[in-house]
Every structure is written in C-alpha cells, then in structure tokens.
CSV table of C-alpha atoms and ligand atoms in Angstrom, one decimal:
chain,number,residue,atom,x,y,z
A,5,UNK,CA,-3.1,30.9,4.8
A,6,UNK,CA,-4.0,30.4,1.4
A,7,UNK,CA,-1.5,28.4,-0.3
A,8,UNK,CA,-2.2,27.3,-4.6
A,9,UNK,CA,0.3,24.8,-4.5
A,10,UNK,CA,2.0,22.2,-2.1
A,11,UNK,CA,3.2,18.5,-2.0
A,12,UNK,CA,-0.1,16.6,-0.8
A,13,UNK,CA,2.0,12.8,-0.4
A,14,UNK,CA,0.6,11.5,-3.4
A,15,UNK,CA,1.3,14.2,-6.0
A,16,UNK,CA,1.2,18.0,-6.9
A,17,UNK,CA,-1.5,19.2,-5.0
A,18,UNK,CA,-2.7,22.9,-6.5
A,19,UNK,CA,-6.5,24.6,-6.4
A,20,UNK,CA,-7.6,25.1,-10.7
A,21,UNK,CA,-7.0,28.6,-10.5
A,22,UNK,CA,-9.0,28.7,-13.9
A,23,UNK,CA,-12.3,27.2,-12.4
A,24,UNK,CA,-11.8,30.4,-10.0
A,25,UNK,CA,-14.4,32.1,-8.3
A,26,UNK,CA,-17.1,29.9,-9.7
A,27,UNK,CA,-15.3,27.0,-8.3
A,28,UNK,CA,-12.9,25.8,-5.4
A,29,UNK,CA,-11.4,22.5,-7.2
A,30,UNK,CA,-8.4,21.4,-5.5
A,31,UNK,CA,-6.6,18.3,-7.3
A,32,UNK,CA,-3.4,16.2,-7.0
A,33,UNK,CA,-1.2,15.9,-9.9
A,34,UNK,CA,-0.2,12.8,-10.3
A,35,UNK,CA,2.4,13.1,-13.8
A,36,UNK,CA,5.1,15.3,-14.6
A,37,UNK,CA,2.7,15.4,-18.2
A,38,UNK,CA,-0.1,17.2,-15.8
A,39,UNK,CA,2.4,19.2,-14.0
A,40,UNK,CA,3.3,20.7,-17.4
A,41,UNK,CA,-0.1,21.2,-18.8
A,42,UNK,CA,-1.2,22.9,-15.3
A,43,UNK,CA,1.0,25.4,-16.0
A,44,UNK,CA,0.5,25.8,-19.8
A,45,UNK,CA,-3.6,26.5,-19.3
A,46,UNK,CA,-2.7,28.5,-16.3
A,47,UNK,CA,-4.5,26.2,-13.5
A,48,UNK,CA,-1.1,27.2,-11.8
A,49,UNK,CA,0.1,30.4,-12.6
A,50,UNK,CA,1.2,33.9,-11.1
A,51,UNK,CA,5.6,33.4,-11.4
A,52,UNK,CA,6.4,32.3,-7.8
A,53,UNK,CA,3.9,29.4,-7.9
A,54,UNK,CA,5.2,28.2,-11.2
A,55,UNK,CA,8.7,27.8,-10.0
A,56,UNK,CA,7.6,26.2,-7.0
A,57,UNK,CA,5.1,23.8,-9.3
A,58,UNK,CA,8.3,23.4,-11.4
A,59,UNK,CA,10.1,22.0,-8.3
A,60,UNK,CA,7.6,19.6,-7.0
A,61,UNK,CA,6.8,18.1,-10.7
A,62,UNK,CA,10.6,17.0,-10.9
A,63,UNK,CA,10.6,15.8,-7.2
A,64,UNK,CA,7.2,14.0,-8.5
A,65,UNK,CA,9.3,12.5,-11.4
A,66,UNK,CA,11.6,11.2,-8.9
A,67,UNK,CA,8.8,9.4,-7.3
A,68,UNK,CA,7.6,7.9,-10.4
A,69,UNK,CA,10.4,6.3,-11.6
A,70,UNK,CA,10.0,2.9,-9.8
A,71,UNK,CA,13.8,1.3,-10.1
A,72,UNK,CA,16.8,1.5,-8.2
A,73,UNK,CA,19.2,2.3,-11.0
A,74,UNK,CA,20.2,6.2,-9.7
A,75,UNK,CA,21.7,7.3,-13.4
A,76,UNK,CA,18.1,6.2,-14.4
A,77,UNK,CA,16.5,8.4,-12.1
A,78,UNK,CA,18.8,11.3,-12.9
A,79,UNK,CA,17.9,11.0,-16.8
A,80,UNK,CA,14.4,10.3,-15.7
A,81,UNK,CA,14.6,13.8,-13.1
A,82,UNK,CA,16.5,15.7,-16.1
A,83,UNK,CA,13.9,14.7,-18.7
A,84,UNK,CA,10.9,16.2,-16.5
A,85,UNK,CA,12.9,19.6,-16.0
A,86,UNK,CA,13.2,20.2,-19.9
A,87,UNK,CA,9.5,19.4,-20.3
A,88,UNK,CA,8.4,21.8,-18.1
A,89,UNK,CA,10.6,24.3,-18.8
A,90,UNK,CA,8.8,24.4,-22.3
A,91,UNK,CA,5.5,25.1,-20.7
A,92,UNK,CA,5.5,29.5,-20.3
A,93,UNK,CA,8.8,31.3,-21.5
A,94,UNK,CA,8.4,34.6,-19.6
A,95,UNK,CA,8.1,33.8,-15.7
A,96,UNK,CA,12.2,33.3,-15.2
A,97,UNK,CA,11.2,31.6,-11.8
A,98,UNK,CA,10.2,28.5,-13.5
A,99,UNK,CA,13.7,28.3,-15.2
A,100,UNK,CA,15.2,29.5,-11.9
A,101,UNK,CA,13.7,26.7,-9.7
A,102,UNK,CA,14.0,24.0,-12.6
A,103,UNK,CA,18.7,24.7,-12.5
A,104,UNK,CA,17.6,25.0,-8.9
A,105,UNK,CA,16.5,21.3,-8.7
A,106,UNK,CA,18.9,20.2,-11.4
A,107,UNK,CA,21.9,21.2,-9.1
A,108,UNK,CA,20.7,19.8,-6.1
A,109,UNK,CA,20.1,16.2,-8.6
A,110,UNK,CA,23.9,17.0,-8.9
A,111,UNK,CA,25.0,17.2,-5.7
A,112,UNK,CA,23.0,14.1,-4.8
A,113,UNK,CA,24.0,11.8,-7.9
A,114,UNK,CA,26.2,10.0,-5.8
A,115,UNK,CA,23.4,8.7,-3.2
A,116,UNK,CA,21.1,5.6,-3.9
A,117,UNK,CA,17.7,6.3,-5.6
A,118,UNK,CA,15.9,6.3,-2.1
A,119,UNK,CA,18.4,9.3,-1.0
A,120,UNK,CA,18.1,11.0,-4.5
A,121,UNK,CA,14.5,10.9,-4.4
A,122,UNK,CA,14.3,12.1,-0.6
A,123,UNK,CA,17.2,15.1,-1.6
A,124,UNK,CA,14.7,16.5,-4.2
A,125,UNK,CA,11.2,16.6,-2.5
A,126,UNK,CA,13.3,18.4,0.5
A,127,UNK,CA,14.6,20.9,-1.6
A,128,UNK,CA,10.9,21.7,-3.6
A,129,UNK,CA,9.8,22.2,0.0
A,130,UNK,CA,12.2,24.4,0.5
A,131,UNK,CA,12.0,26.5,-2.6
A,132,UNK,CA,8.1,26.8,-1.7
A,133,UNK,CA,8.5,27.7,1.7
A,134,UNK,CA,11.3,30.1,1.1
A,135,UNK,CA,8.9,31.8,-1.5
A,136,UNK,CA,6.6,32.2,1.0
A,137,UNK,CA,9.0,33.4,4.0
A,138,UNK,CA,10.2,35.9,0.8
A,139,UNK,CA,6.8,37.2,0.2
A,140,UNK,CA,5.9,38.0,3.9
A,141,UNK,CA,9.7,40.0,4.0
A,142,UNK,CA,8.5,41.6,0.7
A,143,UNK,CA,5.2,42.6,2.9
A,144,UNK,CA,7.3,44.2,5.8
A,145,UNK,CA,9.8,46.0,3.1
A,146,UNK,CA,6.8,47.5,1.6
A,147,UNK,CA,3.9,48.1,3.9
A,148,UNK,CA,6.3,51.4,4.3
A,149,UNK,CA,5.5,52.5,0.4
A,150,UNK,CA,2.1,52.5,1.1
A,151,UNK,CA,-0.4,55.7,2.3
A,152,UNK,CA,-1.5,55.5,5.7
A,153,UNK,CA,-5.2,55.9,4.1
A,154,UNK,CA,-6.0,56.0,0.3
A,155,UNK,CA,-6.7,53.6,-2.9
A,156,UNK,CA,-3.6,51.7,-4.7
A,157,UNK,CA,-4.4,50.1,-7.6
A,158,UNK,CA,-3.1,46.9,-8.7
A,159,UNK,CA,-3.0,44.7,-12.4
A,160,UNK,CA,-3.0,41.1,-12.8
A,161,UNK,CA,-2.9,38.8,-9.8
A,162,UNK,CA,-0.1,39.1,-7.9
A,163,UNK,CA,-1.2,37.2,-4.2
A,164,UNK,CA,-1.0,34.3,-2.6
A,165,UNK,CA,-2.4,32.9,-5.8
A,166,UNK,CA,0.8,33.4,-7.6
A,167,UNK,CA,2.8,32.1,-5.0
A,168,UNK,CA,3.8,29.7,-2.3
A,169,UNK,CA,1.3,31.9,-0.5
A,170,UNK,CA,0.8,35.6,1.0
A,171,UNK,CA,1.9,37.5,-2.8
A,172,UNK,CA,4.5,40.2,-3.9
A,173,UNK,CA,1.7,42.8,-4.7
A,174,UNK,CA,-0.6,41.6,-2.8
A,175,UNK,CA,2.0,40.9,0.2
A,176,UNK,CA,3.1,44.5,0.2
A,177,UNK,CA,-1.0,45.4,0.4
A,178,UNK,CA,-1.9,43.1,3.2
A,179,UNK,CA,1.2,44.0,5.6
A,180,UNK,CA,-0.2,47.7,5.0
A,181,UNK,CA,-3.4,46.6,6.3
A,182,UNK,CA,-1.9,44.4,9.0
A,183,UNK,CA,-0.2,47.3,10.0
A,184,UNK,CA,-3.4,49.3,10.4
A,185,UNK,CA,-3.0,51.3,7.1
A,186,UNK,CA,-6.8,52.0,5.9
A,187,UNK,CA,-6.7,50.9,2.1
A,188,UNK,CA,-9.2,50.3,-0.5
A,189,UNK,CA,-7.6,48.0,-3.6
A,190,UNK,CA,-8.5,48.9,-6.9
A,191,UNK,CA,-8.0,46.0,-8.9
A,192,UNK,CA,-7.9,45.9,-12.5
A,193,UNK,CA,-10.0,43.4,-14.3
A,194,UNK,CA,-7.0,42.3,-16.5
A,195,UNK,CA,-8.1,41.3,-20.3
A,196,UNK,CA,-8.3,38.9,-21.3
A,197,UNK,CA,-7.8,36.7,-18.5
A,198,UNK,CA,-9.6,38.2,-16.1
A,199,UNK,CA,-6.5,36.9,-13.1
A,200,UNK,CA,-7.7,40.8,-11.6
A,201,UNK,CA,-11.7,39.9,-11.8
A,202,UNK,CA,-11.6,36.6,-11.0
A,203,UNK,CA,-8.3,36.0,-8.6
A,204,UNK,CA,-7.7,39.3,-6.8
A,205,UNK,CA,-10.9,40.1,-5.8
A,206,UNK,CA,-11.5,36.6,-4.6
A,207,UNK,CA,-8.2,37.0,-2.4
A,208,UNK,CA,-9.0,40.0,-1.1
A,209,UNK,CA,-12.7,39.9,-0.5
A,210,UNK,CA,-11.6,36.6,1.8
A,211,UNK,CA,-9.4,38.4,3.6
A,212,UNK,CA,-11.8,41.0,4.4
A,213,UNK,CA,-9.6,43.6,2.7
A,214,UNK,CA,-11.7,46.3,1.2
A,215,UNK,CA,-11.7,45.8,-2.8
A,216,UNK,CA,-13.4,47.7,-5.9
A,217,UNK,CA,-13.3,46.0,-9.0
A,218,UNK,CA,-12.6,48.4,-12.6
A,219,UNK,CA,-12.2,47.5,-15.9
A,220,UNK,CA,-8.3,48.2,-16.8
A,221,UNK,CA,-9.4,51.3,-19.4
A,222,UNK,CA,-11.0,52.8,-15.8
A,223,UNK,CA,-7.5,53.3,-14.8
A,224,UNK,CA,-6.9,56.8,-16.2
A,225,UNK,CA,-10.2,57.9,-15.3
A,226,UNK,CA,-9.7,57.1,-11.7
A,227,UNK,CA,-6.8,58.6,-11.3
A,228,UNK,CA,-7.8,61.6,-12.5
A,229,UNK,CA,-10.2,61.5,-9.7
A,230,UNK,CA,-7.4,61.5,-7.1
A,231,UNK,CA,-8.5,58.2,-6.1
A,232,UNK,CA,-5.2,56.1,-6.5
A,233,UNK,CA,-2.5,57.1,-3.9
A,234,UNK,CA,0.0,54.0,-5.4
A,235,UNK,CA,0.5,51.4,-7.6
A,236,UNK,CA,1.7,48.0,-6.8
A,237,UNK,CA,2.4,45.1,-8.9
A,238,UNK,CA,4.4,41.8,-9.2
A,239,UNK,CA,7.2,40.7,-12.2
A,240,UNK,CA,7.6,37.7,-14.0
A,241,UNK,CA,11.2,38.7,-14.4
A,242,UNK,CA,13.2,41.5,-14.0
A,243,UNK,CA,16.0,42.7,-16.1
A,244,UNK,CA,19.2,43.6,-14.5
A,245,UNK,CA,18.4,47.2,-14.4
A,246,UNK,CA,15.3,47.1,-13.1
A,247,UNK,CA,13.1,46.7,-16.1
A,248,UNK,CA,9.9,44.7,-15.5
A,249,UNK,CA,8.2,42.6,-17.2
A,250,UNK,CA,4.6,42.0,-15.4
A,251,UNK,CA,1.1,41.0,-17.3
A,252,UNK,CA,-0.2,42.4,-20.0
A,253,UNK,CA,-1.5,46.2,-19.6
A,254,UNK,CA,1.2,46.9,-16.8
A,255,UNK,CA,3.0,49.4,-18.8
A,256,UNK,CA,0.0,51.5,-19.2
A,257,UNK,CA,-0.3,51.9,-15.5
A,258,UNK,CA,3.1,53.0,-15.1
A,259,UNK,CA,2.4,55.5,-17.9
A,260,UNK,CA,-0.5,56.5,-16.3
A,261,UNK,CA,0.9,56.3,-12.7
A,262,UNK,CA,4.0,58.9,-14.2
A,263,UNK,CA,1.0,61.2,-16.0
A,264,UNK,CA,-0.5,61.9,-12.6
A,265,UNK,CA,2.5,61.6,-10.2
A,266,UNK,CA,1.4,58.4,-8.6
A,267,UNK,CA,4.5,56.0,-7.2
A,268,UNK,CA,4.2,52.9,-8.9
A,269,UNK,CA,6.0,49.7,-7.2
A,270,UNK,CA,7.2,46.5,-8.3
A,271,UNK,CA,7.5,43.3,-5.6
A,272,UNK,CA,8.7,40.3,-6.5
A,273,UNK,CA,11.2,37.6,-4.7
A,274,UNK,CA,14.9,37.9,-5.9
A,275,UNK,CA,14.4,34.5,-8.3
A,276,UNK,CA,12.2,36.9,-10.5
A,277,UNK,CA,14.9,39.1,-11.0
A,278,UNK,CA,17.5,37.9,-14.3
A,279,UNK,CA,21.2,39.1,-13.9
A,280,UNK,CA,21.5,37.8,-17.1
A,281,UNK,CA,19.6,40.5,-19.1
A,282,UNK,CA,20.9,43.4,-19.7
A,283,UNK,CA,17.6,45.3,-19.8
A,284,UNK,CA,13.9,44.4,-20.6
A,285,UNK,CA,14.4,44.3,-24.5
A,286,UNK,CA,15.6,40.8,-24.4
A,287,UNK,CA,12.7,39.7,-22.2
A,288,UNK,CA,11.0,36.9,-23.9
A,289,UNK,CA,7.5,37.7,-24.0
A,290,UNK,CA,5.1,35.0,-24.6
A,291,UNK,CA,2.4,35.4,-27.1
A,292,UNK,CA,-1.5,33.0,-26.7
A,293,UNK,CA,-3.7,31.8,-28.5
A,294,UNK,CA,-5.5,34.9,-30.1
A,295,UNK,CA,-9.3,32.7,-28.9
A,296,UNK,CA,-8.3,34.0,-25.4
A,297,UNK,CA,-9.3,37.7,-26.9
A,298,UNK,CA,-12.5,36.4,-28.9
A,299,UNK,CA,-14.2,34.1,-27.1
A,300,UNK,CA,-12.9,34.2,-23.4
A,301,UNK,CA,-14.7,31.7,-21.4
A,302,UNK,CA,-16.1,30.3,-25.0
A,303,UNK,CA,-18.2,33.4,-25.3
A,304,UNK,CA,-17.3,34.2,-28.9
A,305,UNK,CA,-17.5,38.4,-29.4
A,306,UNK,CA,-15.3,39.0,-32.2
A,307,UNK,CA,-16.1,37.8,-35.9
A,308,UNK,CA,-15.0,34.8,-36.7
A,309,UNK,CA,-11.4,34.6,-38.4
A,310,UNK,CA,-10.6,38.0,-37.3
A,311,UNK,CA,-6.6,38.8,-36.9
A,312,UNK,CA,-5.5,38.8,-32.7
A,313,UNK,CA,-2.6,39.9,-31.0
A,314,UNK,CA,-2.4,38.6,-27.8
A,315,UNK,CA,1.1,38.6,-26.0
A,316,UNK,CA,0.5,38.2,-22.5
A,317,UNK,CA,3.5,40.3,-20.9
A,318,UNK,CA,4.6,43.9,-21.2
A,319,UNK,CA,7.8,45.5,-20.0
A,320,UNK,CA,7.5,48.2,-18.0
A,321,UNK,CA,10.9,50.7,-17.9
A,322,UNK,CA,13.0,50.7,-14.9
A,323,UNK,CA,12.7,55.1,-15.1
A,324,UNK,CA,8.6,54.3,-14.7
A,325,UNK,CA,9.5,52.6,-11.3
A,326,UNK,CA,9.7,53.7,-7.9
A,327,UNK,CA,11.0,50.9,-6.0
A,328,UNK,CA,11.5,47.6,-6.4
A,329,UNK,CA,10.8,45.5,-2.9
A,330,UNK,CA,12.4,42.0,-2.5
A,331,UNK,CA,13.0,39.9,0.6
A,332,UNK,CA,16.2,42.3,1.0
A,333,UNK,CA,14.6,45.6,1.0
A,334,UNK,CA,13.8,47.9,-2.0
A,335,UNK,CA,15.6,48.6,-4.9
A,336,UNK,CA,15.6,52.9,-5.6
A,337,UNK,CA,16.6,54.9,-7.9
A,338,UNK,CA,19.8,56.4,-8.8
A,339,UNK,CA,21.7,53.0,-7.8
A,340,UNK,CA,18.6,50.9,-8.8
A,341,UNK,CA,20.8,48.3,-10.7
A,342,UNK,CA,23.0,48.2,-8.3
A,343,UNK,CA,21.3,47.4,-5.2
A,344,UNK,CA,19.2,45.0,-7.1
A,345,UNK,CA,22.1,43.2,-8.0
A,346,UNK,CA,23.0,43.5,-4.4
A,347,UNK,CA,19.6,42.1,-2.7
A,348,UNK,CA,20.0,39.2,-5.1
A,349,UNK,CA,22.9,38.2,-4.7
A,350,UNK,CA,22.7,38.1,-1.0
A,351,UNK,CA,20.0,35.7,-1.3
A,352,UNK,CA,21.8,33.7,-3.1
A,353,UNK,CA,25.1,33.5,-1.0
A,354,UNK,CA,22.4,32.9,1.9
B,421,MRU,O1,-0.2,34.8,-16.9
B,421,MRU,P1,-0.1,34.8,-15.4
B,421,MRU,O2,-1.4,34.8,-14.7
B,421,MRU,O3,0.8,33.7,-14.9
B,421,MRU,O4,0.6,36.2,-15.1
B,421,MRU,C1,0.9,36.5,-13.8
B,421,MRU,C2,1.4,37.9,-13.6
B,421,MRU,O5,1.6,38.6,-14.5
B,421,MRU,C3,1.8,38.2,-12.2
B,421,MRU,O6,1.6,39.6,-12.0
B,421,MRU,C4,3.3,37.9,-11.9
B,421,MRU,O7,3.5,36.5,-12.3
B,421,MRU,C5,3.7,38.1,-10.5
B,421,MRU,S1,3.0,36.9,-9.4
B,421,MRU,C6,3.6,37.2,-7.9
C-alpha cells in the first residue's frame, strides 16, 4: 500500500508529491526546518498526512537534539511544534497531532532523554498508523453510500496521498470497488494545483480503478448527462455542525451535486473534525501566493502584475451534505451535529 509519509530511521521519509506524476522522488527529511517547508510547498500535503508529518518532525527534533539534559529536549520538542504549526492554517489535523505530541512530551517529562525521545517516535507511529487503520474503517462505513454501478466524482486529492495511506475519499471509492461495486471516478482536475490531475489519477490508474480525468467547470455539464451517481470528497476540518471545509472549488460541487439531486459525501478521520467551531464561518482559510493562478508550473498565462485571488479552501454547508463517514460510522442529517460529536468523541475516549 501506498504510503506518502513514514519514519525511514534516519529522518522523515515522504514521496515530493509536487514532482508527481512526472516524477517518483522519495527523500528523507532530515530537519524539523525541512519538515516545515515540505508542508508549506505542499511536497506533503492532503490533511491526514500533514498531521502525521507534523508528528514525526517533532519526534525528528527529539532525535536531533544530541544532550542528555530532558528540559532541553522538551524546549527543543516544543520549539519544533510551533514552527510547524505555522506552516498551513486550514488542515486542523496538523494542529491536532502537534497538542497530540505535545501531551504525550508531557506525560513523558519525567523520563531521561533516551525515554523521552523513544515516547515520541512511538506515538508519531501511532498517530500514522491509526490514520491509516481510520481510513480503511472510513472505506467499510462508506463503500455502502456508493452505487452498485455508476460515476462519482471527486475534487482535490483525497487518497492515500493525503494520508498515512488508503484516503478518506478515495478510501470510501476503493472499498466500493473491493466490494465488487463497478465504478468509474471522475476526477476533477483541481485549479490551480492540479492535486485532481496530477495525484488522483495517478492513485487510481495504479490501482487499476477505472478513472476519467475533467476539468472542474466539466462538472455541471456532466451531471447533466446523468453521468455522476455521487460525490465524495475529504475535509481539512470540520466545524462542529458539519460544515466542511475541503479544497478550493468543493462548494461548487455540492451546489451542483443539490442542483441535480446527486448525494454528495464527506470522509475524513475524526481529528479533521473541530468541536471547537461553532460552524464553518470561523474556519481559517488560507490564501497562496496569487503566481500559483498565473504561472502554474512557471508557465506564465496571465499578464503580468494582474490582481489574483487565490484562497485555497472553501466551506461547504453542513445542509449541502449527505453524510459525513468517519472511522465511527456516518454522520446524517437531522442529528448530524450530534452524532458527529458522538463518533469523535468516542475516538477520543478510545
Ligand atoms: O492543499 P492540499 O492539497 O493539502 O488540499 C488537500 C485537500 O483539500 C484534501 O481534500 C483534504 O486535505 C482531505 S485529504 C484526505
């Protein structure tokens, strides 16, 4: 199984997801500093697989800090955390696994470096393989959603690519298939950053999984054609009453979706989903650099100096969703709130 990012011995060891498909580069990152920028230029992206990137960089901190003094470490352990938590404001995983980490430094601040050290690398193991034991319960949750033969479209990248491995969207899509569903992904090319073009079609076409490739302003069109049976998409965090923030252009497919009377889904593990948040106003949503819309991959088709705006996320309104499938099950309207609040918090007593 495809997995983007995992502890190699030495360092951080993640495939460039921006070299993708032209290029399979797999690297180890050896600094906290290349942790951070990773994330920021979206070598590691997708919200699973920053938390878990998140998790390994501060047990990699650990590691580099070569003395025996264990307040040192701690500071040193603490110091990583805030950097990277300044990488990508949207994606509440990365924040999630970073207290995550910080609390487990807590409970262990009374061992000896060695133990401290060892404490935190197990438990950035365990927030990665828990993310993918999440994603493959999210699979078996939501295989049921989808039609026993038909097209689902999906946005963004939302597969093992964004995870510890398997996906949310993704996930959902290939325990369909495992389950002998006959599906043909539609997968939206997703300007500007092409994660549909470059990411999901790559997943999918080396899975064997039937995929057709559209520009995202194809998505209306298609529909109309009675060629999309569902939608299904991942989160990078989830308000408390089941409003979604996902990439760019996801709100139009849920608008669409309603239009045509096409279920659209949300999957995403329970540490995308922020009790704190009332609903999805408060959301931060991340804006980048407007060249990303000019001149992606340094092909330059706008004139120069012209005004961009380019935030990266979009919220999608709980009343646009269907379900929401977690590890726990899936979260329905009218009690959506409720029993997401539910599925989470179960996890968490886990
Ligand atoms: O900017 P990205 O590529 O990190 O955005 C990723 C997405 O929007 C994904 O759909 C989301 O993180 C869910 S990943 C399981």
């Amino acid at each position: 199984m495809l997995s983007p990012v995992s502890w190699s011995g030495g360092g951080v060891h993640i495939i460039r997801q921006t070299l993708l498909p032209d290029r399979e580069v797999w690297v180890d990152l050896k600094t906290v500093d290349e942790v951070a920028e990773a994330i920021r230029c979206l070598d590691i992206r997708g919200a699973p697989a920053i938390g878990v990137a998140a998790a390994l960089g501060m047990a990699q901190a650990a590691r580099l800090y070569a003395g025996n003094d264990s307040g040192e470490l701690i500071e040193a352990v603490e110091a990583a955390g805030d950097l990277l938590a300044g990488t990508r404001p949207t994606a509440v995983n990365l924040f999630w696994a970073i207290e995550r980490m910080k609390k487990k430094l807590s409970d262990l601040s009374g061992r000896d470096a060695v133990g401290i050290r060892t404490g935190l690398l197990e438990e950035a193991q365990k927030i990665r393989e828990e993310d993918i034991a999440f994603c493959k319960a999210i699979g078996e949750h939501g295989a049921q959603f989808m039609p026993d033969k038909g097209g689902i479209l999906t946005h963004c990248n939302a597969g093992a690519l964004a995870t510890g491995g398997y996906g949310t969207a993704l996930g959902v899509i290939r325990a369909a298939v495992e389950a002998g569903k006959d599906i043909r992904v539609y997968a939206d090319e997703t300007r500007p950053l092409l994660q549909g073009a470059r990411l999901t079609t790559w997943e999918l076409m080396q899975d064997k999984i039937p995929v057709t490739l559209i520009c995202d302003n194809a998505a209306g069109h298609l529909m109309q054609l009675g060629r999309v049976q569902a939608c299904v998409v991942g989160a990078d965090r989830i308000a408390k009453n089941g409003d979604a923030a996902n990439k760019i252009g996801t709100y139009s497919v849920a608008v669409l979706a309603q239009k045509h009377g096409i279920p659209f889904y949300v999957a995403a593990p329970s540490s995308t989903v922020d009790l704190s948040l009332k609903s999805g106003e408060r959301i931060p949503i991340e804006e980048r650099d407007g060249c990303e819309v000019t001149s992606p991959r340094d092909t330059c088709f706008a004139p120069p100096g012209v005004a961009v705006f380019n935030p990266a996320f979009d919220v999608t309104p709980n009343e646009l969703i269907r379900a929401i499938i977690t590890e726990n099950g899936a979260a329905t309207h009218p009690n959506m709130a409720k029993e997401l609040e539910e599925m989470v918090l179960s996890t968490s007593r886990a």
